[in-house]
Amino acid sequence: KNEVEQSPQNLTAQEGEFITINCSYSVGISALHWLQQHPGGGIVSLFMLSSGKKKHGRLIATINIQEKHSSLHITASHPRDSAVYICAVRLIGTSGSRLTFGEGTQLTVNP
Amino acid sequence: DVKVTQSSRYLVKRTGEKVFLECVQDMDHENMFWYRQDPGLGLRLIYFSYDVKMKEKGDIPEGYSVSREKKERFSLILESASTNQTSMYLCASSSIRSGVDYGYTFGSGTRLTVV
């Protein structure tokens, strides 16, 4: 079983819809990252969280440490949001700040 | 703007060749990482380094080596390229200093094809 589980694996939405991607992890963490990867592109860090909630534009990330769960929300989705979204965690006690990754959620937003 | 730069975006090499993938960061980060990304397998850590001349094996180090002679540069070496090393390779850097986590920055990736 993966230490980091994301759901759904694939998500198709219509432009304007509110989108939620979920991430659950099974061990203690010191930080959680949400990453975005466009087709053929590099990876961009969207958020780094250790508690609470962060917002950047139409993106909101929340984390509940007790429940070992995080969500990424996209409000008023747009076709340019189509990408793979990856949840990654830094496990407590790991050296050099290495991350453990979920398998990603492929999001497609249709016009 | 902080950057992690990978030397090549696309690379085609022949089986048995020695391949060098270069990564340079301009953020004075102490940690650097090499990952490969394959469909259905996600991101897997090959090697990482937390200081100059220091290296640690990740989850899939076989067939690879690394070099970190300067803080800003982390090289991934495929000693004798094989077709199963055809993949997207991503470099990243990070820093935690005085308890402050400066997060992760990724490069644009190198798509390597071994023929």
Tab-separated table of N, CA and C in Angstrom, chain B residues 1-110:
chain	number	residue	atom	x	y	z
B	1	ASP	N	13.855	35.371	-10.161
B	1	ASP	CA	13.096	34.137	-9.974
B	1	ASP	C	14.069	32.967	-9.809
B	2	VAL	N	13.810	32.144	-8.790
B	2	VAL	CA	14.715	31.033	-8.524
B	2	VAL	C	14.579	29.974	-9.597
B	3	LYS	N	15.687	29.293	-9.857
B	3	LYS	CA	15.657	28.371	-10.984
B	3	LYS	C	16.439	27.101	-10.720
B	4	VAL	N	15.889	26.021	-11.279
B	4	VAL	CA	16.631	24.776	-11.436
B	4	VAL	C	16.676	24.513	-12.931
B	5	THR	N	17.864	24.439	-13.473
B	5	THR	CA	18.035	24.313	-14.911
B	5	THR	C	18.624	22.959	-15.247
B	6	GLN	N	17.943	22.254	-16.140
B	6	GLN	CA	18.456	20.986	-16.651
B	6	GLN	C	19.004	21.221	-18.045
B	7	SER	N	20.145	20.623	-18.321
B	7	SER	CA	20.920	21.003	-19.502
B	7	SER	C	20.220	20.678	-20.811
B	8	SER	N	19.450	19.607	-20.854
B	8	SER	CA	18.796	19.222	-22.105
B	8	SER	C	17.331	18.958	-21.861
B	9	ARG	N	16.483	19.323	-22.818
B	9	ARG	CA	15.057	19.022	-22.712
B	9	ARG	C	14.745	17.649	-23.298
B	10	TYR	N	15.401	17.352	-24.418
B	10	TYR	CA	15.245	16.059	-25.078
B	10	TYR	C	16.625	15.510	-25.421
B	11	LEU	N	16.774	14.202	-25.248
B	11	LEU	CA	18.063	13.562	-25.504
B	11	LEU	C	17.799	12.185	-26.085
B	12	VAL	N	18.532	11.831	-27.129
B	12	VAL	CA	18.455	10.477	-27.686
B	12	VAL	C	19.855	9.895	-27.646
B	13	LYS	N	19.995	8.751	-27.018
B	13	LYS	CA	21.297	8.100	-26.884
B	13	LYS	C	21.197	6.638	-27.315
B	14	ARG	N	22.346	6.071	-27.635
B	14	ARG	CA	22.379	4.666	-28.045
B	14	ARG	C	22.667	3.769	-26.839
B	15	THR	N	22.171	2.562	-26.910
B	15	THR	CA	22.438	1.560	-25.879
B	15	THR	C	23.942	1.415	-25.674
B	16	GLY	N	24.350	1.423	-24.402
B	16	GLY	CA	25.755	1.258	-24.064
B	16	GLY	C	26.520	2.558	-23.904
B	17	GLU	N	25.933	3.668	-24.360
B	17	GLU	CA	26.622	4.950	-24.220
B	17	GLU	C	26.636	5.401	-22.758
B	18	LYS	N	27.621	6.185	-22.416
B	18	LYS	CA	27.660	6.840	-21.105
B	18	LYS	C	26.940	8.175	-21.262
B	19	VAL	N	25.975	8.420	-20.382
B	19	VAL	CA	25.116	9.599	-20.520
B	19	VAL	C	25.244	10.465	-19.269
B	20	PHE	N	25.393	11.750	-19.490
B	20	PHE	CA	25.461	12.712	-18.382
B	20	PHE	C	24.243	13.629	-18.457
B	21	LEU	N	23.499	13.707	-17.358
B	21	LEU	CA	22.419	14.686	-17.248
B	21	LEU	C	22.844	15.693	-16.182
B	22	GLU	N	22.803	16.973	-16.579
B	22	GLU	CA	23.299	18.014	-15.675
B	22	GLU	C	22.152	18.831	-15.116
B	23	CYS	N	22.314	19.259	-13.867
B	23	CYS	CA	21.302	20.072	-13.200
B	23	CYS	C	22.024	21.162	-12.409
B	24	VAL	N	21.575	22.400	-12.583
B	24	VAL	CA	22.182	23.525	-11.882
B	24	VAL	C	21.081	24.339	-11.213
B	25	GLN	N	21.311	24.707	-9.948
B	25	GLN	CA	20.356	25.563	-9.230
B	25	GLN	C	21.064	26.818	-8.741
B	26	ASP	N	20.284	27.906	-8.698
B	26	ASP	CA	20.879	29.196	-8.336
B	26	ASP	C	20.366	29.711	-6.993
B	27	MET	N	19.883	28.809	-6.146
B	27	MET	CA	19.235	29.232	-4.900
B	27	MET	C	20.066	28.911	-3.660
B	28	ASP	N	21.285	28.412	-3.867
B	28	ASP	CA	22.138	28.024	-2.738
B	28	ASP	C	21.466	26.950	-1.860
B	29	HIS	N	20.648	26.091	-2.503
B	29	HIS	CA	20.006	24.997	-1.767
B	29	HIS	C	21.019	23.910	-1.458
B	30	GLU	N	20.904	23.349	-0.255
B	30	GLU	CA	21.844	22.301	0.127
B	30	GLU	C	21.416	20.926	-0.420
B	31	ASN	N	20.108	20.729	-0.615
B	31	ASN	CA	19.606	19.421	-1.055
B	31	ASN	C	19.313	19.419	-2.546
B	32	MET	N	19.734	18.372	-3.219
B	32	MET	CA	19.396	18.200	-4.631
B	32	MET	C	19.016	16.753	-4.883
B	33	PHE	N	18.127	16.559	-5.870
B	33	PHE	CA	17.503	15.253	-6.090
B	33	PHE	C	17.438	14.947	-7.584
B	34	TRP	N	17.545	13.667	-7.910
B	34	TRP	CA	17.224	13.184	-9.252
B	34	TRP	C	16.100	12.166	-9.146
B	35	TYR	N	15.040	12.411	-9.955
B	35	TYR	CA	13.904	11.512	-10.040
B	35	TYR	C	13.736	11.047	-11.481
B	36	ARG	N	13.109	9.899	-11.640
B	36	ARG	CA	12.596	9.535	-12.952
B	36	ARG	C	11.094	9.349	-12.831
B	37	GLN	N	10.414	9.654	-13.949
B	37	GLN	CA	8.954	9.618	-13.949
B	37	GLN	C	8.505	8.770	-15.122
B	38	ASP	N	7.737	7.748	-14.815
B	38	ASP	CA	7.241	6.831	-15.832
B	38	ASP	C	5.740	6.672	-15.677
B	39	PRO	N	5.023	6.505	-16.788
B	39	PRO	CA	3.563	6.360	-16.719
B	39	PRO	C	3.157	5.216	-15.794
B	40	GLY	N	2.234	5.492	-14.897
B	40	GLY	CA	1.729	4.474	-13.982
B	40	GLY	C	2.605	4.215	-12.772
B	41	LEU	N	3.821	4.760	-12.782
B	41	LEU	CA	4.742	4.533	-11.657
B	41	LEU	C	5.011	5.807	-10.866
B	42	GLY	N	4.625	6.948	-11.414
B	42	GLY	CA	4.834	8.200	-10.691
B	42	GLY	C	6.302	8.587	-10.635
B	43	LEU	N	6.621	9.395	-9.653
B	43	LEU	CA	7.991	9.884	-9.466
B	43	LEU	C	8.736	8.950	-8.533
B	44	ARG	N	9.924	8.532	-8.982
B	44	ARG	CA	10.741	7.647	-8.142
B	44	ARG	C	12.114	8.270	-7.963
B	45	LEU	N	12.593	8.238	-6.726
B	45	LEU	CA	13.859	8.869	-6.392
B	45	LEU	C	15.027	7.972	-6.764
B	46	ILE	N	15.970	8.530	-7.521
B	46	ILE	CA	17.148	7.767	-7.942
B	46	ILE	C	18.286	7.979	-6.938
B	47	TYR	N	18.675	9.209	-6.775
B	47	TYR	CA	19.726	9.594	-5.836
B	47	TYR	C	19.409	10.978	-5.301
B	48	PHE	N	19.923	11.288	-4.117
B	48	PHE	CA	19.888	12.661	-3.658
B	48	PHE	C	21.177	13.020	-2.931
B	49	SER	N	21.357	14.311	-2.744
B	49	SER	CA	22.573	14.821	-2.122
B	49	SER	C	22.181	15.939	-1.172
B	50	TYR	N	22.728	15.902	0.029
B	50	TYR	CA	22.395	16.940	0.990
B	50	TYR	C	23.580	17.871	1.261
B	51	ASP	N	24.643	17.685	0.515
B	51	ASP	CA	25.794	18.578	0.653
B	51	ASP	C	26.779	18.256	-0.462
B	52	VAL	N	27.724	19.140	-0.658
B	52	VAL	CA	28.760	18.898	-1.662
B	52	VAL	C	29.482	17.590	-1.342
B	53	LYS	N	29.696	16.793	-2.386
B	53	LYS	CA	30.394	15.511	-2.312
B	53	LYS	C	29.634	14.454	-1.505
B	54	MET	N	28.445	14.768	-1.027
B	54	MET	CA	27.640	13.787	-0.293
B	54	MET	C	26.544	13.267	-1.217
B	55	LYS	N	26.258	11.982	-1.111
B	55	LYS	CA	25.184	11.416	-1.909
B	55	LYS	C	24.546	10.266	-1.153
B	56	GLU	N	23.274	10.051	-1.432
B	56	GLU	CA	22.576	8.909	-0.847
B	56	GLU	C	21.724	8.257	-1.921
B	57	LYS	N	21.652	6.940	-1.866
B	57	LYS	CA	20.813	6.212	-2.805
B	57	LYS	C	19.348	6.463	-2.476
B	58	GLY	N	18.578	6.568	-3.558
B	58	GLY	CA	17.142	6.634	-3.397
B	58	GLY	C	16.529	5.256	-3.519
B	59	ASP	N	15.386	5.193	-4.175
B	59	ASP	CA	14.666	3.931	-4.266
B	59	ASP	C	15.097	3.071	-5.457
B	60	ILE	N	15.659	3.699	-6.500
B	60	ILE	CA	16.018	2.941	-7.705
B	60	ILE	C	17.390	3.375	-8.226
B	61	PRO	N	18.472	3.182	-7.456
B	61	PRO	CA	19.783	3.683	-7.884
B	61	PRO	C	20.515	2.805	-8.902
B	62	GLU	N	20.019	1.585	-9.121
B	62	GLU	CA	20.774	0.648	-9.961
B	62	GLU	C	20.905	1.187	-11.379
B	63	GLY	N	22.139	1.147	-11.879
B	63	GLY	CA	22.397	1.603	-13.241
B	63	GLY	C	22.734	3.084	-13.328
B	64	TYR	N	22.715	3.774	-12.186
B	64	TYR	CA	22.981	5.206	-12.146
B	64	TYR	C	24.078	5.528	-11.136
B	65	SER	N	24.748	6.640	-11.367
B	65	SER	CA	25.614	7.219	-10.346
B	65	SER	C	25.421	8.731	-10.400
B	66	VAL	N	25.965	9.423	-9.413
B	66	VAL	CA	25.798	10.870	-9.350
B	66	VAL	C	27.116	11.517	-8.938
B	67	SER	N	27.165	12.822	-9.164
B	67	SER	CA	28.343	13.594	-8.781
B	67	SER	C	27.880	14.967	-8.314
B	68	ARG	N	28.433	15.395	-7.176
B	68	ARG	CA	28.148	16.754	-6.713
B	68	ARG	C	29.466	17.353	-6.209
B	69	GLU	N	30.174	17.963	-7.140
B	69	GLU	CA	31.467	18.588	-6.835
B	69	GLU	C	31.304	20.029	-6.373
B	70	LYS	N	30.229	20.669	-6.807
B	70	LYS	CA	29.927	22.037	-6.386
B	70	LYS	C	28.488	22.086	-5.880
B	71	LYS	N	28.210	23.016	-4.985
B	71	LYS	CA	26.894	23.063	-4.351
B	71	LYS	C	25.775	23.251	-5.368
B	72	GLU	N	26.040	24.013	-6.437
B	72	GLU	CA	24.970	24.359	-7.354
B	72	GLU	C	24.718	23.309	-8.429
B	73	ARG	N	25.569	22.306	-8.528
B	73	ARG	CA	25.490	21.384	-9.662
B	73	ARG	C	25.394	19.937	-9.182
B	74	PHE	N	24.421	19.220	-9.777
B	74	PHE	CA	24.225	17.815	-9.411
B	74	PHE	C	24.059	17.046	-10.710
B	75	SER	N	24.972	16.130	-10.971
B	75	SER	CA	24.972	15.407	-12.240
B	75	SER	C	24.504	13.971	-12.031
B	76	LEU	N	23.705	13.511	-12.969
B	76	LEU	CA	23.266	12.109	-12.990
B	76	LEU	C	23.974	11.420	-14.144
B	77	ILE	N	24.573	10.260	-13.861
B	77	ILE	CA	25.353	9.549	-14.869
B	77	ILE	C	24.754	8.167	-15.085
B	78	LEU	N	24.496	7.868	-16.355
B	78	LEU	CA	24.094	6.524	-16.740
B	78	LEU	C	25.349	5.884	-17.324
B	79	GLU	N	25.938	4.958	-16.590
B	79	GLU	CA	27.250	4.416	-16.963
B	79	GLU	C	27.202	3.698	-18.316
B	80	SER	N	26.124	2.969	-18.552
B	80	SER	CA	25.964	2.253	-19.820
B	80	SER	C	24.462	2.208	-20.101
B	81	ALA	N	24.006	3.170	-20.888
B	81	ALA	CA	22.563	3.357	-21.059
B	81	ALA	C	21.899	2.097	-21.615
B	82	SER	N	20.714	1.831	-21.083
B	82	SER	CA	19.917	0.710	-21.596
B	82	SER	C	18.515	1.215	-21.928
B	83	THR	N	17.812	0.440	-22.750
B	83	THR	CA	16.498	0.896	-23.203
B	83	THR	C	15.522	1.070	-22.049
B	84	ASN	N	15.701	0.306	-20.960
B	84	ASN	CA	14.778	0.476	-19.840
B	84	ASN	C	15.058	1.734	-19.010
B	85	GLN	N	16.040	2.500	-19.435
B	85	GLN	CA	16.280	3.795	-18.806
B	85	GLN	C	15.667	4.936	-19.610
B	86	THR	N	14.945	4.595	-20.667
B	86	THR	CA	14.154	5.588	-21.380
B	86	THR	C	13.085	6.109	-20.434
B	87	SER	N	13.089	7.421	-20.194
B	87	SER	CA	12.199	7.979	-19.188
B	87	SER	C	12.309	9.499	-19.197
B	88	MET	N	11.441	10.127	-18.385
B	88	MET	CA	11.569	11.554	-18.079
B	88	MET	C	12.370	11.660	-16.782
B	89	TYR	N	13.436	12.460	-16.816
B	89	TYR	CA	14.274	12.658	-15.630
B	89	TYR	C	14.077	14.088	-15.113
B	90	LEU	N	13.800	14.173	-13.824
B	90	LEU	CA	13.545	15.469	-13.209
B	90	LEU	C	14.527	15.713	-12.067
B	91	CYS	N	15.081	16.901	-12.068
B	91	CYS	CA	15.973	17.334	-11.001
B	91	CYS	C	15.191	18.279	-10.092
B	92	ALA	N	15.526	18.286	-8.826
B	92	ALA	CA	14.882	19.208	-7.886
B	92	ALA	C	15.883	19.633	-6.837
B	93	SER	N	15.593	20.766	-6.214
B	93	SER	CA	16.417	21.195	-5.085
B	93	SER	C	15.509	21.680	-3.965
B	94	SER	N	16.060	21.668	-2.749
B	94	SER	CA	15.281	22.132	-1.598
B	94	SER	C	16.237	22.604	-0.515
B	95	SER	N	15.666	23.301	0.447
B	95	SER	CA	16.481	23.800	1.547
B	95	SER	C	15.651	23.914	2.811
B	96	ILE	N	16.253	23.506	3.928
B	96	ILE	CA	15.693	23.759	5.253
B	96	ILE	C	16.822	24.342	6.079
B	97	ARG	N	16.647	25.583	6.520
B	97	ARG	CA	17.701	26.246	7.292
B	97	ARG	C	17.099	26.900	8.509
B	98	SER	N	17.734	26.684	9.621
B	98	SER	CA	17.278	27.266	10.889
B	98	SER	C	15.799	26.997	11.115
B	99	GLY	N	15.380	25.786	10.746
B	99	GLY	CA	13.996	25.374	10.956
B	99	GLY	C	13.019	25.908	9.934
B	100	VAL	N	13.485	26.696	8.962
B	100	VAL	CA	12.587	27.237	7.939
B	100	VAL	C	12.702	26.376	6.686
B	101	ASP	N	11.567	25.880	6.223
B	101	ASP	CA	11.526	25.050	5.022
B	101	ASP	C	11.273	25.952	3.812
B	102	TYR	N	12.243	26.019	2.904
B	102	TYR	CA	12.125	26.878	1.732
B	102	TYR	C	11.480	26.155	0.554
B	103	GLY	N	11.032	24.930	0.786
B	103	GLY	CA	10.256	24.227	-0.227
B	103	GLY	C	11.112	23.614	-1.313
B	104	TYR	N	10.441	23.117	-2.306
B	104	TYR	CA	11.039	22.386	-3.411
B	104	TYR	C	10.931	23.199	-4.693
B	105	THR	N	11.975	23.111	-5.526
B	105	THR	CA	11.893	23.662	-6.878
B	105	THR	C	12.354	22.586	-7.847
B	106	PHE	N	11.561	22.376	-8.897
B	106	PHE	CA	11.872	21.351	-9.896
B	106	PHE	C	12.392	21.984	-11.177
B	107	GLY	N	13.202	21.238	-11.881
B	107	GLY	CA	13.597	21.604	-13.229
B	107	GLY	C	12.519	21.235	-14.232
B	108	SER	N	12.748	21.566	-15.497
B	108	SER	CA	11.758	21.324	-16.556
B	108	SER	C	11.755	19.886	-17.054
B	109	GLY	N	12.764	19.133	-16.653
B	109	GLY	CA	12.800	17.731	-17.047
B	109	GLY	C	13.619	17.488	-18.305
B	110	THR	N	14.191	16.305	-18.383
B	110	THR	CA	14.882	15.839	-19.588
B	110	THR	C	14.235	14.539	-20.016
